[in-house]
Coordinates of C-alpha atoms in Angstrom, one line a residue:
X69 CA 0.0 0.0 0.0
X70 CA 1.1 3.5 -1.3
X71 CA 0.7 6.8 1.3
X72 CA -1.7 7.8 -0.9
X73 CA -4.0 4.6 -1.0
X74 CA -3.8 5.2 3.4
X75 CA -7.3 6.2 4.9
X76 CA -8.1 9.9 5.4
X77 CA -7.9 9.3 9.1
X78 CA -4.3 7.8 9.1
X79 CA -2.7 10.7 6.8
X80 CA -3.9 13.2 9.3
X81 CA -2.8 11.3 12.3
X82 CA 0.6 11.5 10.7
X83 CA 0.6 14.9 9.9
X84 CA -0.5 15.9 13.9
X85 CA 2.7 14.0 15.2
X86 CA 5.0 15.8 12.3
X87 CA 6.9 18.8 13.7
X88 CA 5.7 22.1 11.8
X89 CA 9.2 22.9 10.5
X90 CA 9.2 19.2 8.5
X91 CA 5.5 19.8 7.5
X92 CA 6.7 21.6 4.2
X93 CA 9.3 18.8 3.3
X94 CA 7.0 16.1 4.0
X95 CA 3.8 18.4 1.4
X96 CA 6.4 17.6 -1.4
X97 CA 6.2 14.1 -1.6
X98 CA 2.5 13.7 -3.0
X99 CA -0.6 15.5 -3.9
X100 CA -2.4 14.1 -1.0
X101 CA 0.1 15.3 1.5
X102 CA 0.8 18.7 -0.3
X103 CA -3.4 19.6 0.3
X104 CA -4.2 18.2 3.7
X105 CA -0.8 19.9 4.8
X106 CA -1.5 23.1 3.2
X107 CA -5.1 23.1 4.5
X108 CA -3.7 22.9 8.0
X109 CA -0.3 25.4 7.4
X110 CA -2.4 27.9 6.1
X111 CA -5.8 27.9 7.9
X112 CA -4.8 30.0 10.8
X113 CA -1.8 32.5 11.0
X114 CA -0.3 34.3 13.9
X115 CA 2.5 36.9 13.5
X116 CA 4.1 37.8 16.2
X117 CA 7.4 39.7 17.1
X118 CA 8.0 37.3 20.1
X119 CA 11.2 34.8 20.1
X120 CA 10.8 31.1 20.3
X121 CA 7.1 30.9 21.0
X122 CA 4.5 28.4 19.5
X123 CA 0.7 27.5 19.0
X124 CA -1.4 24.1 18.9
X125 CA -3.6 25.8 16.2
X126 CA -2.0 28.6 14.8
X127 CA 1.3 28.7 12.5
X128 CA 3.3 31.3 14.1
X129 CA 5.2 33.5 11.6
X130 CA 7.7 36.0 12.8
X131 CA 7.0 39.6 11.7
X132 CA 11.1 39.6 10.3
X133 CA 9.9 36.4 7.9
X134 CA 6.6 38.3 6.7
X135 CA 7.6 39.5 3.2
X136 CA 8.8 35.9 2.9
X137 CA 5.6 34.8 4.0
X138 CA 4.0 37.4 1.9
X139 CA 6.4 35.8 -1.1
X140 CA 5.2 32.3 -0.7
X141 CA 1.2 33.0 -1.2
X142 CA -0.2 32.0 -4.3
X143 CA -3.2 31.3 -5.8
X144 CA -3.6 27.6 -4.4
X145 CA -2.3 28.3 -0.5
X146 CA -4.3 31.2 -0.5
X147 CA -7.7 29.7 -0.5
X148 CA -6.8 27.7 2.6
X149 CA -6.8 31.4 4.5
X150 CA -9.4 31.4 7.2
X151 CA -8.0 34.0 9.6
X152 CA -5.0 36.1 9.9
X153 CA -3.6 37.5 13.3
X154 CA -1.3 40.3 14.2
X155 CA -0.3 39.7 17.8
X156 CA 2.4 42.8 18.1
X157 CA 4.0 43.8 21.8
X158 CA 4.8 47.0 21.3
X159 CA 8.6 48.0 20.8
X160 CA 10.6 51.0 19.6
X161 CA 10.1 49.9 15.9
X162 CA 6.9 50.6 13.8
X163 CA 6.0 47.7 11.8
X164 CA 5.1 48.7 8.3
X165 CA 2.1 45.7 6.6
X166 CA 1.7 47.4 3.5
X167 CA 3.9 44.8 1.5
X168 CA 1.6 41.7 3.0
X169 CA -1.4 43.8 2.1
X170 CA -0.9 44.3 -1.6
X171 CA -0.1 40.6 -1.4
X172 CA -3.3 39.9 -0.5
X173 CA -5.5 42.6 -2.6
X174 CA -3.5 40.7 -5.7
X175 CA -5.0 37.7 -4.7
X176 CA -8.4 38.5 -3.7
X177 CA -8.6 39.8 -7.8
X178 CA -8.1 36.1 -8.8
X179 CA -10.7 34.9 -5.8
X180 CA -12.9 37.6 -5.5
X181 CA -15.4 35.7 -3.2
X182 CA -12.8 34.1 -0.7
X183 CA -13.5 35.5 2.7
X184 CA -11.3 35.7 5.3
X185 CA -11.3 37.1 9.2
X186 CA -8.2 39.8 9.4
X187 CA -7.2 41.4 13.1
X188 CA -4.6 43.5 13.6
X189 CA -3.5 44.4 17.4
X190 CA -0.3 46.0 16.4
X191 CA -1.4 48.9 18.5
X192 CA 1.9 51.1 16.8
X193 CA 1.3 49.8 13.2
X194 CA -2.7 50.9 13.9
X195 CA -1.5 54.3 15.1
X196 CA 0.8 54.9 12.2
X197 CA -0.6 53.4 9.4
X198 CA -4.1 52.8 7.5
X199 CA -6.6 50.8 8.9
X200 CA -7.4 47.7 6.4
X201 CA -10.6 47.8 6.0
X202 CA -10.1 51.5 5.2
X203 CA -7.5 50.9 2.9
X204 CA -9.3 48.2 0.8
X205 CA -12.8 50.7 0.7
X206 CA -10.8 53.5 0.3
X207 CA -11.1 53.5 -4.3
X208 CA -14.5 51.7 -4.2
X209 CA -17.2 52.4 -6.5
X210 CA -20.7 52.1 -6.9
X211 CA -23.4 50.7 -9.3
X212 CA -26.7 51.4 -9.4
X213 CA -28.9 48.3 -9.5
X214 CA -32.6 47.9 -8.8
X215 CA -32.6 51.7 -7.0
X216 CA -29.6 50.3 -4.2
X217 CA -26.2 50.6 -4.0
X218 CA -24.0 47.4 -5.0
X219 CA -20.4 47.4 -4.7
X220 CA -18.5 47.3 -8.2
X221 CA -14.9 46.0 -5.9
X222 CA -15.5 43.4 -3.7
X223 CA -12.4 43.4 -1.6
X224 CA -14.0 45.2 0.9
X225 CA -17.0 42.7 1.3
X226 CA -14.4 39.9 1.5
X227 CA -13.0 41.2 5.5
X228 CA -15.5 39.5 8.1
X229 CA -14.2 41.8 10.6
X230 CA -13.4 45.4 11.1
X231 CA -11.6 47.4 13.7
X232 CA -12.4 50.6 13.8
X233 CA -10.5 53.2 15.4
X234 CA -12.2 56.6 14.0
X235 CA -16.1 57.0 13.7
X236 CA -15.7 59.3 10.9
X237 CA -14.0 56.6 9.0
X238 CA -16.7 54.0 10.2
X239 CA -19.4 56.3 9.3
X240 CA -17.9 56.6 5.5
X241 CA -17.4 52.5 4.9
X242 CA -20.1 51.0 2.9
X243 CA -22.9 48.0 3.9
X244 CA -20.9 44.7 4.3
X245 CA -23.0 42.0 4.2
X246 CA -20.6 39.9 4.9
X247 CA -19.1 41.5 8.0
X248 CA -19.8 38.8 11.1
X249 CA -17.0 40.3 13.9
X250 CA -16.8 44.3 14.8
X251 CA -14.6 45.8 16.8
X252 CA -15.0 49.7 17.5
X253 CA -12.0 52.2 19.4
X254 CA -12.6 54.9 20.1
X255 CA -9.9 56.5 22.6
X256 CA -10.9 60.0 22.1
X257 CA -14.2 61.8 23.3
X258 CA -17.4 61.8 20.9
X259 CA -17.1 65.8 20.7
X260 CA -14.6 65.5 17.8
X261 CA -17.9 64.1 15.4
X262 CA -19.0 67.0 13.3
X263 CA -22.8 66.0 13.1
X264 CA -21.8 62.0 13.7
X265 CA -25.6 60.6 14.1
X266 CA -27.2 62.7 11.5
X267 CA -24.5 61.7 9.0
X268 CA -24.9 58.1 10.4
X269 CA -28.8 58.1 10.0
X270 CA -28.7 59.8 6.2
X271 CA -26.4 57.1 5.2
X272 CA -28.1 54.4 6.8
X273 CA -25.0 52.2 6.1
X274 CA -24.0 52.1 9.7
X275 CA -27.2 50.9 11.0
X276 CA -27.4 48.2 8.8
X277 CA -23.2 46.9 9.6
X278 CA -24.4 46.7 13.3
X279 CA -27.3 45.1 13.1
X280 CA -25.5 42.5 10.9
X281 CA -23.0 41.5 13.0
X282 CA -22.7 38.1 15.2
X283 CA -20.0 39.5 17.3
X284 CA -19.1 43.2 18.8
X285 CA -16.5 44.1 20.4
X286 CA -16.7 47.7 22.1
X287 CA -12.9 48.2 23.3
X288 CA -13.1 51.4 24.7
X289 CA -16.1 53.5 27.0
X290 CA -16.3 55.9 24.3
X291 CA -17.4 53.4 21.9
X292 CA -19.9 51.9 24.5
X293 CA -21.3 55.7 24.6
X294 CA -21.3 56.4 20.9
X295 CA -23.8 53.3 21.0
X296 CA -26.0 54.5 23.6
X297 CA -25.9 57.5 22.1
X298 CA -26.7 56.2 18.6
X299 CA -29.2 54.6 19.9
X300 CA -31.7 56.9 21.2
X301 CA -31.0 59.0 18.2
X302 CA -31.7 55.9 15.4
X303 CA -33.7 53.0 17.5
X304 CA -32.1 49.7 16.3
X305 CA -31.8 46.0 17.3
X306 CA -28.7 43.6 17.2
X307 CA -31.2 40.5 16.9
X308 CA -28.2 38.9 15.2
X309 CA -25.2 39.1 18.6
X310 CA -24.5 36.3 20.3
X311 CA -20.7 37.5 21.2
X312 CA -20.1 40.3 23.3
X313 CA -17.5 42.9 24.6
X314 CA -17.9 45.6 26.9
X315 CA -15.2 48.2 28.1
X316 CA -16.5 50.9 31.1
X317 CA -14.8 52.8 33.2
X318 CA -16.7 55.2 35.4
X319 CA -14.9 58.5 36.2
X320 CA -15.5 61.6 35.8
X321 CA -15.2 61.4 31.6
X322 CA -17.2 58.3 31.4
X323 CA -21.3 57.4 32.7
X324 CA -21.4 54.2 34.8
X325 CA -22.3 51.1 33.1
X326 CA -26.2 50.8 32.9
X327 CA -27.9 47.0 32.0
X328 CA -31.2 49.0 31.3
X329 CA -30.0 51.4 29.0
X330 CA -27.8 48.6 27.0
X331 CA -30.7 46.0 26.9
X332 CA -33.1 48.6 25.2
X333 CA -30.9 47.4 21.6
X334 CA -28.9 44.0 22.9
X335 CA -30.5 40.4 23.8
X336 CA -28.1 39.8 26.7
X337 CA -30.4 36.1 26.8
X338 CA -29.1 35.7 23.3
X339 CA -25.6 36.1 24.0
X340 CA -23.3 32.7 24.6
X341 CA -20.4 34.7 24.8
X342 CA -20.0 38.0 27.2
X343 CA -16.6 40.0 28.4
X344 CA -17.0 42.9 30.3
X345 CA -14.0 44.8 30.8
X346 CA -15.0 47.2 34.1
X347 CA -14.1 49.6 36.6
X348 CA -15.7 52.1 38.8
X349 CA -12.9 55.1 40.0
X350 CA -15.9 56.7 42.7
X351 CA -15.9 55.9 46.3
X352 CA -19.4 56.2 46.7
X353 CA -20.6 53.7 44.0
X354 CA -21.6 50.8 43.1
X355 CA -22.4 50.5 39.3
X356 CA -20.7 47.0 39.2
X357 CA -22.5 45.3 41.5
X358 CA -25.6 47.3 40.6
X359 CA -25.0 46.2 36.3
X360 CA -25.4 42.1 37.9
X361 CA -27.8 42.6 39.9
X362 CA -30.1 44.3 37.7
X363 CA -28.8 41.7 34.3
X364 CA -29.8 38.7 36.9
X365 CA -33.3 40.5 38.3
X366 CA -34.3 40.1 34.7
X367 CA -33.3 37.0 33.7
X368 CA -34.9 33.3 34.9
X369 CA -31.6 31.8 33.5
X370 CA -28.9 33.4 31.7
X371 CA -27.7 31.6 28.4
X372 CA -23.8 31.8 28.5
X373 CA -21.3 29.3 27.6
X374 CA -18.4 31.9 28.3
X375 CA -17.9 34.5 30.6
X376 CA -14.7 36.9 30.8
X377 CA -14.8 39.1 34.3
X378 CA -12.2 41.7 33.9
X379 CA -11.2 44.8 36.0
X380 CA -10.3 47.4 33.4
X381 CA -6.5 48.3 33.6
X382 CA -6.9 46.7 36.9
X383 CA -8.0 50.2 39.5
X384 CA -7.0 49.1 42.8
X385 CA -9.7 51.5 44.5
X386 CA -10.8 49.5 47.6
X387 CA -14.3 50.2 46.6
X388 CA -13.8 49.0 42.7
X389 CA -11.8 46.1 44.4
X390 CA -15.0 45.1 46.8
X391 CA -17.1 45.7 43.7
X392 CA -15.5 42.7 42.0
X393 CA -15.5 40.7 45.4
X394 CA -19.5 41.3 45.8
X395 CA -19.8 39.9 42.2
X396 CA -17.9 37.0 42.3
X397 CA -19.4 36.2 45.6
X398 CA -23.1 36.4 44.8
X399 CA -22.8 36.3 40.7
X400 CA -20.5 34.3 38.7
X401 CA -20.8 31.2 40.6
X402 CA -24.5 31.3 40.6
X403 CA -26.8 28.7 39.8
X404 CA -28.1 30.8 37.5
X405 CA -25.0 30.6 35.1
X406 CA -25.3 26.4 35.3
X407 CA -24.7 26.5 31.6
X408 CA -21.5 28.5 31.3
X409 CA -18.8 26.3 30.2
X410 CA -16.2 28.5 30.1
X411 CA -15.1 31.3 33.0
X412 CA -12.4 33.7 33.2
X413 CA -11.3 36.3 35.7
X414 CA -9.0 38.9 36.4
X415 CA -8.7 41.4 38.5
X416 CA -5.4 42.5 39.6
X417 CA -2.3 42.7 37.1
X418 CA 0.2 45.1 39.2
X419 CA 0.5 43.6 42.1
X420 CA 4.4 41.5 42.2
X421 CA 3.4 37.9 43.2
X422 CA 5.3 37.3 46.5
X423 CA 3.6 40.8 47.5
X424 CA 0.0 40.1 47.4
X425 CA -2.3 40.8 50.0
X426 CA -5.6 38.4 50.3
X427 CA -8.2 40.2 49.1
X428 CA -11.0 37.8 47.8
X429 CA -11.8 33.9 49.4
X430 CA -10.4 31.9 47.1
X431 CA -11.3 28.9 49.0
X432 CA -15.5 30.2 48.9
X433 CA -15.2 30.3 44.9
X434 CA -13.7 27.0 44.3
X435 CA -16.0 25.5 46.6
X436 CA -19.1 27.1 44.8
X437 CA -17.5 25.4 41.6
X438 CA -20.5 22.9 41.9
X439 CA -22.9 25.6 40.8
X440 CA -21.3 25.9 37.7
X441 CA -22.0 21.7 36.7
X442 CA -21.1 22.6 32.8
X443 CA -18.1 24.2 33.9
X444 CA -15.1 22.7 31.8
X445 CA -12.6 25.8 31.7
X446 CA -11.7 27.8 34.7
X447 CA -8.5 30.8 33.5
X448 CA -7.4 33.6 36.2
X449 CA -4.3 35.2 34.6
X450 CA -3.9 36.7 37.6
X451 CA -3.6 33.9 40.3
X452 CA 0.1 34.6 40.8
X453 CA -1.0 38.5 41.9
X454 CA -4.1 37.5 43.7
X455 CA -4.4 34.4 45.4
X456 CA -0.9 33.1 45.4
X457 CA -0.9 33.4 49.8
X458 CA -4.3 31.9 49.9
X459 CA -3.2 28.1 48.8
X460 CA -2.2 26.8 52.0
X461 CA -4.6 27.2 54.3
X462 CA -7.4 25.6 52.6
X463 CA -4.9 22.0 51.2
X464 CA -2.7 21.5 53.9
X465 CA -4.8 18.1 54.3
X466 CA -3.1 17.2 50.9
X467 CA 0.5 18.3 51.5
X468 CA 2.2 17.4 55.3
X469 CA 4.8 20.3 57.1
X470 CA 3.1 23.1 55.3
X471 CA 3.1 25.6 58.1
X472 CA 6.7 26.4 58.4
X473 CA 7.7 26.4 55.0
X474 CA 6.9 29.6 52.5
X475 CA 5.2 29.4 49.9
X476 CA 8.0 29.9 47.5
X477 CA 9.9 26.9 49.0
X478 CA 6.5 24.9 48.2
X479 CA 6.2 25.9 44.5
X480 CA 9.8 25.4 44.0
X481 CA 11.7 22.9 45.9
X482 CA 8.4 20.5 46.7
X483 CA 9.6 18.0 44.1
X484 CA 12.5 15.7 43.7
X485 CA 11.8 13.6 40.5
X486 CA 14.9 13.3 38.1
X487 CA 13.6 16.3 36.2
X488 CA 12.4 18.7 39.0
X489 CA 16.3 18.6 40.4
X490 CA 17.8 19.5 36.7
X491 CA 15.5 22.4 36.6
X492 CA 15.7 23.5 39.4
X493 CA 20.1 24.0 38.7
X494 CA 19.1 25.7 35.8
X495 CA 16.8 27.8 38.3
X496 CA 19.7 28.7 40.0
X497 CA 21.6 29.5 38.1
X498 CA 20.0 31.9 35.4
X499 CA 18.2 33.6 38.6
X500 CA 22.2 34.4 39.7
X501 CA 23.6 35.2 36.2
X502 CA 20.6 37.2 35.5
X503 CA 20.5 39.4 39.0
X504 CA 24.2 39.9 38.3
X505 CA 23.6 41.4 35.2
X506 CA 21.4 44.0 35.9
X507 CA 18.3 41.4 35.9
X508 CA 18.9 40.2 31.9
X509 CA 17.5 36.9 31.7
X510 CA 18.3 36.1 28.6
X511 CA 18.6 32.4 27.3
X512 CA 22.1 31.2 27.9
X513 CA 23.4 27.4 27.6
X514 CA 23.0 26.2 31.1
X515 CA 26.1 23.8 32.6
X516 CA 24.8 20.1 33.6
X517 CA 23.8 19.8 36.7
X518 CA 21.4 18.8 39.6
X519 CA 19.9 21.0 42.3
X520 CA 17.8 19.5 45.6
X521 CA 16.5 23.0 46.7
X522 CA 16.9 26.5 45.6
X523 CA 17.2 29.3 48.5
X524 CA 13.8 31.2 48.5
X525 CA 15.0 33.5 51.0
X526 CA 17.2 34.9 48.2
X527 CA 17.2 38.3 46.4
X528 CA 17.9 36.4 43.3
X529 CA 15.9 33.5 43.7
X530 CA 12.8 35.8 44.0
X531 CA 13.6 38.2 41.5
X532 CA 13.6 35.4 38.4
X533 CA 10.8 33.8 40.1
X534 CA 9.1 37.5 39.2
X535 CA 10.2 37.1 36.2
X536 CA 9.0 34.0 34.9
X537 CA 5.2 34.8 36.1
X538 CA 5.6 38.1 34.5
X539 CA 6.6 35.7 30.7
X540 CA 4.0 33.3 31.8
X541 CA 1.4 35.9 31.6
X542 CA 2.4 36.9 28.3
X543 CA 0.3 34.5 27.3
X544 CA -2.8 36.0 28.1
X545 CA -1.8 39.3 26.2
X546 CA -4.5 39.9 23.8
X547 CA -6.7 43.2 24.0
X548 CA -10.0 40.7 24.5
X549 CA -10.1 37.0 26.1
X550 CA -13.1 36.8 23.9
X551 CA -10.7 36.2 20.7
X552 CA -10.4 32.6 20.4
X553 CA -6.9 30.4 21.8
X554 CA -5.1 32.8 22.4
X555 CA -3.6 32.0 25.7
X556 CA -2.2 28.6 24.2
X557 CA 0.8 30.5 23.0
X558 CA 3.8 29.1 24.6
X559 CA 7.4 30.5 25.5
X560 CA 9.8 27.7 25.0
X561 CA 11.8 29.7 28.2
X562 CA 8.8 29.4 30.3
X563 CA 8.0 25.8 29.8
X564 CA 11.6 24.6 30.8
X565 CA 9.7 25.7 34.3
X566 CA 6.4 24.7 34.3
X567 CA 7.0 21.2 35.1
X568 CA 9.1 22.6 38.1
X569 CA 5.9 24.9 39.3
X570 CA 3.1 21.9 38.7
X571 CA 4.7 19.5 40.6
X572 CA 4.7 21.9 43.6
X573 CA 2.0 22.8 45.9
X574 CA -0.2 24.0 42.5
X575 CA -0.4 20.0 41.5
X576 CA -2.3 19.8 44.5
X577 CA -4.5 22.9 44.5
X578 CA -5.7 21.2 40.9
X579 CA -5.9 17.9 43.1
X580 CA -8.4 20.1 45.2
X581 CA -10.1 21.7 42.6
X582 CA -10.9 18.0 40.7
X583 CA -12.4 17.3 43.9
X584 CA -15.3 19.3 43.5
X585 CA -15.5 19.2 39.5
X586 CA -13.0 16.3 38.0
X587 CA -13.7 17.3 34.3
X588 CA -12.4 20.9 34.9
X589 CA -9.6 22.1 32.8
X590 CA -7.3 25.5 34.6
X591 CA -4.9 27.9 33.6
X592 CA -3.8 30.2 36.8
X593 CA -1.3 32.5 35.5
X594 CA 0.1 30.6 32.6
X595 CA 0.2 27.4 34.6
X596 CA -2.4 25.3 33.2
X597 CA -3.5 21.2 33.6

């Protein structure tokens, strides 16, 4: 039997075990092997300018290789295109797309009806350069057909997303009817819009984009308010969302968040998917706990299969802080939200790890995990900053001699496997070389060695233990949680130590947590089972 006479289901079994970088080598040796692999290769991109990382579902291309990418498109890889991702940390260099763009204008004239989903959150590239979806409308003409408009180039209709960071620019794109994900920015106040909703109502293109679209992101208050404000301007209905993003911060620029307002022109029963990004900056308030309360007065049962609970550039208020404690305590882990089946939190980013101060039960929130039966993802990027302190008291029945040790010592000297002691002398000694070196980390050849314990009462020792949270986390780094997989994106640095970390005192917190649900799958802080 020839590879090509194997079943379907035996190719693709050998193509999931083949590293990516022999992928291309092993498409040349049949027909068979050169489509299934290009259906995979192709299907999902991520650029990214970070070193040495990699994705279970995404081809990572480095932005340095993208004009070679951009080379390598034709006509046949092309079609395979589902989604496209610019995942940019921001450096001192402005990364210029304009070369990958024409690439891919020149081949939407040979495939005119190929769609594909485009997001770009290089936030300097975005500041410097033209929007996509502006550039591709920006020579469009129109016919006249049957008394409506039609679009004569296509391009534009072939995008399934937008991100929009001017409203005069939204305002001017044409009907999409194509368009299924929006995202709308906008970091400046609404007063800059000469005549915004009149314009908006004349051209009635605007109305009809939102209404059209399965999935919104609002990344900013402003755009939350250009909404409300739309709204009662031009009534309108998004019958079609079912994914949701909402960004509020209430000071003395922005309104508090209001349910009643919102649910005038959105189906919050019809969404499965819901992020709100929040904070509340007054001392006197409680628009948090008040936007639950009033979403879960209204609702017998509330529909959502995930929900994203974030505290907007994480304002460490005491009264915004108590605000998210009051909602995780008598919201998320309601009976109520039985169907949600995936759940992520976070709340505090700036806080350094061995620093934290217990501010919410985490002991009362894992044991409510029964109320959540459907439950099957649990993430909270920000364990490490928030509930780090609070492991031992509630699993000391697991783990013997707890009390006298820190909890460093338990997360890093607890195991003595083979691999655990080689890790740990790698631990050791990058945490030295690094502190020496004015606290450069960087990836060095390592001499052979075994280490029982590392000393946790050390400057060093707690200074690179900082440090490898702070790259674990990296993970997490896109604008929205809402965006599919993103926090499967791994640092071949970090996971020399996350072996080291699981088979400390977090192994059993997991062990505790698959107590109460035994099918739920967490990621605390980048450390996932």
């Amino acid at each position: 039997m020839t590879l090509t006479e194997l079943p379907f289901n035996i190719l693709d079994g050998i193509i999931s075990v083949t590293p990516q970088e022999d992928l291309t080598r092993l498409s040349q040796t049949n027909k068979c092997f050169r489509f299934k692999i290009n259906q995979s290769l192709y299907r999902k991109i991520l650029i990214t300018n970070e070193e040495n990382v990699h994705h279970d579902e995404y081809t990572v291309i480095p932005v340095g290789k993208l004009d070679k990418f951009a080379a390598s498109l034709n006509s046949f890889n092309f079609g395979f295109i589902h989604s496209i991702y610019f995942q940019v940390n921001l450096t001192l260099e402005v990364n210029d797309y304009q070369g990958f763009y024409d690439k891919i204008c020149q081949l939407w004239n040979e495939q005119a009806d190929h769609k594909i989903y485009l997001f770009n959150f290089d936030c300097a590239n975005l500041r410097h350069y033209q929007l996509f979806n502006a550039l591709l409308s920006s020579n469009l003409t129109y016919i006249e057909d049957t008394g409506e408009s039609k679009l004569a180039n296509l391009k534009i209709n072939n995008l399934q997303n937008w991100i929009v960071h001017d409203m005069n620019e939204f305002i001017s794109l044409p009907f999409n009817p194509n368009l299924r994900h929006l995202d709308i920015v906008i970091d400046r106040s609404l007063s800059f819009l000469s005549n915004p909703l009149q314009s908006i109502i004349d051209s009635g293109n605007t109305i009809r984009n939102l209404v059209n679209v399965e999935s919104l992101n609002l990344d900013s208050p402003s755009s939350v308010q250009f909404l409300v404000q739309l709204y009662k301007e031009c009534p309108f209905a998004m019958d079609n969302l079912t994914s949701l993003s909402l960004t509020s911060s209430h000071n003395y620029r922005h309104p508090k968040l209001d349910y009643q307002e919102l649910s005038k022109f959105i189906n919050f029963n019809a969404l499965t998917d819901f992020e709100l990004k929040v904070n509340c900056n007054h001392t006197d308030c409680q628009c948090i706990t008040n936007f639950f309360n009033n979403w879960f007065s209204a609702s017998q049962k509330i529909n959502l299969k995930k929900l994203v609970l974030l505290n907007y550039k994480s304002v460490l208020l005491p009264n915004n802080i108590n605000q998210f404690n009051q909602v995780l305590r008598y919201f998320i882990f309601n009976s109520k939200l039985e169907s949600l089946n995936e759940l992520v939190i976070n709340v505090n980013d700036f806080t350094k790890p061995l620093n934290s101060t217990v501010q919410f039960d985490l002991k009362m929130m894992i044991d409510k995990l029964p109320h959540l039966s459907n439950l099957s993802k649990l993430v909270i990027p920000d364990f490490f900053n928030r509930h780090l302190k609070q492991i031992k008291p509630f699993i000391s029945h697991f783990t013997k001699d707890l009390d006298d040790k820190p909890i460093l010592d338990l997360l890093l000297n607890h195991c003595h496997c083979d691999n655990c002691q080689v890790t740990r002398f790698n631990f050791k000694h990058l945490a030295q070389k690094g502190y020496n070196d004015n606290h450069n980390y960087s990836i060095t050849e390592c001499p052979m060695g075994i280490s029982n314990n590392v000393n946790v009462n050390d400057k060093s020792t707690q200074e690179f233990f900082n440090y490898i949270i702070i790259n674990l986390k990296n993970e997490f780094a896109s604008t929205s949680y809402l965006r599919k997989n993103f926090y499967h994106c791994k640092s071949s640095f970090t996971e020399n130590f996350i072996q080291l970390i699981n088979h400390g005192i977090m192994g059993d917190l997991f062990k505790f947590i698959n107590t109460k649900n035994d099918d739920l799958h967490c990621n605390f802080g980048g450390i996932s089972v």
